[in-house]
PDB file of C-alpha atoms in Angstrom:
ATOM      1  CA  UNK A 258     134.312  10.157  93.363  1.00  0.00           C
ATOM      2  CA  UNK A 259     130.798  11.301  92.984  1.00  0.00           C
ATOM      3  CA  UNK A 260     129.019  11.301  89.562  1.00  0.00           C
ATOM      4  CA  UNK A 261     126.920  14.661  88.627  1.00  0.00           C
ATOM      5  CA  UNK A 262     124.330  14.965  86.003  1.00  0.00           C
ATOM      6  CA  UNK A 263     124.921  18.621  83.709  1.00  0.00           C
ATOM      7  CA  UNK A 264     121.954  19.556  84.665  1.00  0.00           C
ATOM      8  CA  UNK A 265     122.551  22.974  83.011  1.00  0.00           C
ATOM      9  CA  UNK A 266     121.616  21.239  79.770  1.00  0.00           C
ATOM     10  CA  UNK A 267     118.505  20.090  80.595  1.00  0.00           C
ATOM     11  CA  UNK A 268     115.382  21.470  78.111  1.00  0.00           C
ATOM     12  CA  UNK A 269     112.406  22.419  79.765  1.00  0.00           C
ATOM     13  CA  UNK A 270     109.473  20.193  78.482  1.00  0.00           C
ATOM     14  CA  UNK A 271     111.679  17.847  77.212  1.00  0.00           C
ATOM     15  CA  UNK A 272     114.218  16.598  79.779  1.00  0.00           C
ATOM     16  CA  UNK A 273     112.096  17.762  82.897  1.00  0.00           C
ATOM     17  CA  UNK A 274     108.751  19.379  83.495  1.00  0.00           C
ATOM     18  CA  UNK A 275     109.104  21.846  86.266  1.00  0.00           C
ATOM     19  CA  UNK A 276     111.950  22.461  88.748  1.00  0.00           C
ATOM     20  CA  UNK A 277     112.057  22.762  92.908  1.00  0.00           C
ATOM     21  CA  UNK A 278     113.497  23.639  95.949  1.00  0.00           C
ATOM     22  CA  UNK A 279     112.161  23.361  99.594  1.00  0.00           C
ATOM     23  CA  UNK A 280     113.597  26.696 101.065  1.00  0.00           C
ATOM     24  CA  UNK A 281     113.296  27.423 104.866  1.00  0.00           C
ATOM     25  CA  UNK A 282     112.204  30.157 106.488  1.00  0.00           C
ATOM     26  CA  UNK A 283     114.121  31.416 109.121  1.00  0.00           C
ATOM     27  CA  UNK A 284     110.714  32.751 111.086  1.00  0.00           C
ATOM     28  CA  UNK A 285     109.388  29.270 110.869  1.00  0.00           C
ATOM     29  CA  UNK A 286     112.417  27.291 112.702  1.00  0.00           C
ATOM     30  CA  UNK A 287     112.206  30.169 115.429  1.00  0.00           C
ATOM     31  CA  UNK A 288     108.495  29.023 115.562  1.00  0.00           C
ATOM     32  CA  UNK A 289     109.384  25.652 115.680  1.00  0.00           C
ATOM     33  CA  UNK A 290     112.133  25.960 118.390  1.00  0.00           C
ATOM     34  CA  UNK A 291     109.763  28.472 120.748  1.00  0.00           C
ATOM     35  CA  UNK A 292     106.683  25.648 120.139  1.00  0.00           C
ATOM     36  CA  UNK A 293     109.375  22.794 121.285  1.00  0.00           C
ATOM     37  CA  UNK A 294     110.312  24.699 124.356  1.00  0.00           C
ATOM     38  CA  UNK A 295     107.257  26.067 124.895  1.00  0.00           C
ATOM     39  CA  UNK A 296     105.233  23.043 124.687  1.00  0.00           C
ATOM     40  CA  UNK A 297     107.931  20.734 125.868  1.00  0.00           C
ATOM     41  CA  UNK A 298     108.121  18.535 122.679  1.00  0.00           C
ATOM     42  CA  UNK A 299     111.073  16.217 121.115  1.00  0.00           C
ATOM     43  CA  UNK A 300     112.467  17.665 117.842  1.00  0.00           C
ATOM     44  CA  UNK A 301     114.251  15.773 115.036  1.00  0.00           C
ATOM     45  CA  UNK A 302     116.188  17.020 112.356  1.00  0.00           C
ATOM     46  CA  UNK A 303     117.969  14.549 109.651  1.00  0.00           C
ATOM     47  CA  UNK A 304     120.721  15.482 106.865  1.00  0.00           C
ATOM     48  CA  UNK A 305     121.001  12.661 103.782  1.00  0.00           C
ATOM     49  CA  UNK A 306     124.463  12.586 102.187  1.00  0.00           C
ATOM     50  CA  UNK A 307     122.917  10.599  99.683  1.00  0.00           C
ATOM     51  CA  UNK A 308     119.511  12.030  99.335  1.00  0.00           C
ATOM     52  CA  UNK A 309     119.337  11.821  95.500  1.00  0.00           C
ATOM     53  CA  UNK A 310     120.549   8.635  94.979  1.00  0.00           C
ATOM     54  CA  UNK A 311     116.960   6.949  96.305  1.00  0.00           C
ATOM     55  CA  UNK A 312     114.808   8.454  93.792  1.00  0.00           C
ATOM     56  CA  UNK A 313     113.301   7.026  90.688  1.00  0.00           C
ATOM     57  CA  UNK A 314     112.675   9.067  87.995  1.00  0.00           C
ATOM     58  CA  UNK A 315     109.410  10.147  86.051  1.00  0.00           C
ATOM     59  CA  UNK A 316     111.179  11.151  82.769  1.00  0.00           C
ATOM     60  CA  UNK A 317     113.277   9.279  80.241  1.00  0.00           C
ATOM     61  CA  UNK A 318     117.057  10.174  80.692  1.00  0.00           C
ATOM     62  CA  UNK A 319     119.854   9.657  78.995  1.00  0.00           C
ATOM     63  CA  UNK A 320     123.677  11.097  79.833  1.00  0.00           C
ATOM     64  CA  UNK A 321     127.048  10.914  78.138  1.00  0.00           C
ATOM     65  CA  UNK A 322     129.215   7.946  79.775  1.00  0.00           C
ATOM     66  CA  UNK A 323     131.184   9.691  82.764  1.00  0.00           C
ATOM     67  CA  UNK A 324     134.947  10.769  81.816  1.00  0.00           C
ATOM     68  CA  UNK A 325     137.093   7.536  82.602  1.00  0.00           C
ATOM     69  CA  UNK A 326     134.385   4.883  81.701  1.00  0.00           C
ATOM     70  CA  UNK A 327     134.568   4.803  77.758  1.00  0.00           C
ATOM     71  CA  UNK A 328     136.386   1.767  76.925  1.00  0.00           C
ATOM     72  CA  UNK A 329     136.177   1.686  73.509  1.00  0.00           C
ATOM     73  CA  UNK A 330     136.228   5.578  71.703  1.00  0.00           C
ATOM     74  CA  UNK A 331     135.068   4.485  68.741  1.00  0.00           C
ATOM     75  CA  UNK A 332     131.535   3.801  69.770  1.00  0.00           C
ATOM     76  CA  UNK A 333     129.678   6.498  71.561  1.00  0.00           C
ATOM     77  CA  UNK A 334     127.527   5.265  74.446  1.00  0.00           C
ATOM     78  CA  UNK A 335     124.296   6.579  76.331  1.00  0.00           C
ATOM     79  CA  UNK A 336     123.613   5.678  79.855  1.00  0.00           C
ATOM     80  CA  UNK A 337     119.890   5.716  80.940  1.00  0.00           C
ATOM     81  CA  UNK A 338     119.453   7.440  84.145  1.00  0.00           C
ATOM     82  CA  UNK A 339     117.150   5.222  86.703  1.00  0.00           C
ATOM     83  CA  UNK A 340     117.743   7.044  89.744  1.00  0.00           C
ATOM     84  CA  UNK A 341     117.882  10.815  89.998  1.00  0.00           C
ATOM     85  CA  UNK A 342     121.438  12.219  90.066  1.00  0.00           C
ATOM     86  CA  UNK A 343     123.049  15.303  91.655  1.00  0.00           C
ATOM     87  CA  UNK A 344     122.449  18.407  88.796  1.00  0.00           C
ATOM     88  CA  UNK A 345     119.287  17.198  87.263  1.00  0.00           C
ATOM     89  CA  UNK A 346     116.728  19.900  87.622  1.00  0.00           C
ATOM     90  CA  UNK A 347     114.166  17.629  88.685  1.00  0.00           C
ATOM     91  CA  UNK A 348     116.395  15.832  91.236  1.00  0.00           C
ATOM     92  CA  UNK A 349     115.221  18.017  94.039  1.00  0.00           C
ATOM     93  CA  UNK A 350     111.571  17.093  93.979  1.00  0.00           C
ATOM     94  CA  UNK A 351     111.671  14.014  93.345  1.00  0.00           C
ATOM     95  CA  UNK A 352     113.375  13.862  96.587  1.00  0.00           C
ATOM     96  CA  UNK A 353     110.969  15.280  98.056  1.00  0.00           C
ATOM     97  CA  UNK A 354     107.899  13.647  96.902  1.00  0.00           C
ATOM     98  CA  UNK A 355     109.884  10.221  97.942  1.00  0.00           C
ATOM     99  CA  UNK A 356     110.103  11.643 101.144  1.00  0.00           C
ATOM    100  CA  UNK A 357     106.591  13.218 101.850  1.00  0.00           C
ATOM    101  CA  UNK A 358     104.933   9.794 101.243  1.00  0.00           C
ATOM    102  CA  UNK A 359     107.326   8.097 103.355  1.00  0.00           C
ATOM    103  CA  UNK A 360     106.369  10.279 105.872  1.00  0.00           C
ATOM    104  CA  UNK A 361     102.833  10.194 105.506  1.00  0.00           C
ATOM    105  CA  UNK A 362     103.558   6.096 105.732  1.00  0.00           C
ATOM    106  CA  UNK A 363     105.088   6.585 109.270  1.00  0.00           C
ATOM    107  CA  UNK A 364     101.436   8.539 110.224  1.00  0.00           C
ATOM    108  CA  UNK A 365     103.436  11.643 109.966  1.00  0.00           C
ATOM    109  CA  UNK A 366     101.149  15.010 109.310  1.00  0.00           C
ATOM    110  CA  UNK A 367     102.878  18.056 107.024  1.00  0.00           C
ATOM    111  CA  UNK A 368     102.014  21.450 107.943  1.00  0.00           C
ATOM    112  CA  UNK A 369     100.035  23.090 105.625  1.00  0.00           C
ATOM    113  CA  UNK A 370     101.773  26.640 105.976  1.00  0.00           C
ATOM    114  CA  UNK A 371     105.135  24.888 105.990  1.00  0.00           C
ATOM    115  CA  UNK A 372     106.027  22.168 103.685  1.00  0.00           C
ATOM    116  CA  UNK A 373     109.259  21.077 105.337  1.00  0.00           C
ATOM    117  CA  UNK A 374     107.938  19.987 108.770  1.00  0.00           C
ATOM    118  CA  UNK A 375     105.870  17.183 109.843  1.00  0.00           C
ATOM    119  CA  UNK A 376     104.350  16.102 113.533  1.00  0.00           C
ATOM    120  CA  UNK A 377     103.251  12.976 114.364  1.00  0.00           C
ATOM    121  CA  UNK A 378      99.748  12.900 116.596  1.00  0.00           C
ATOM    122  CA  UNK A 379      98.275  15.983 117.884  1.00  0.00           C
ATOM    123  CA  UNK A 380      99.673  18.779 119.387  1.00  0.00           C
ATOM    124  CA  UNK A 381      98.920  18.956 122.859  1.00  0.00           C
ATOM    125  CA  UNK A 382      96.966  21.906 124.434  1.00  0.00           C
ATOM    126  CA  UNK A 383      99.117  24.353 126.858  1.00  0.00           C
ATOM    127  CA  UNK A 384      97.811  23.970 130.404  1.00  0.00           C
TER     128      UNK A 384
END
């Protein structure tokens, strides 16, 4: 079962302050590939099932108790979110910014024309 916030709800201002998503380009991973061949360099590439689910949250959020979870219908219960959820509008950069200083932790570099790929040390010259 997976749990997912109705994001579609959300209020700008009020239940997030601006929205993101970290698109590829398809001209920059035919860059990438022709620099790894080129320059004979190791590539990684990683895919999180549960790349949400690590993120605090900046905002204060609150979401009706899931479908199957109310015990008692008389009393109507909030849950405060701590961790960002699949749906919420700001899940995606949270994510991100998670990830970017984890990165930058591991002595990683981001590209500064590409925001999605990182090298570690310094490219080396073609001889």
């Amino acid at each position: 079962m997976r749990l997912v916030a109705k994001g579609y709800s959300q209020v700008e201002g009020i239940d997030f302050h601006e929205i993101f998503s970290l698109v590829v380009k398809l001209v920059y991973i035919r860059t990438e590939l022709a620099l790894t061949t080129l320059l004979d360099l190791e590539l990684e590439q990683l895919d999180v099932k549960t790349t949400f689910l690590h993120c605090d949250l900046d905002e204060e959020i609150y979401m009706e108790q899931p479908e199957g979870s109310v015990q008692d219908r008389s009393r109507i219960l909030v849950c405060k979110l701590k961790k960002s959820l699949y749906g919420l509008r700001q899940s995606p950069r949270q994510w991100y910014k998670n990830f970017d200083s984890f990165m930058v932790r591991q002595n990683f570099i981001r590209t500064e024309y590409d925001h999605h790929v990182y090298f570690k040390g310094s490219l080396p010259s073609r001889n």
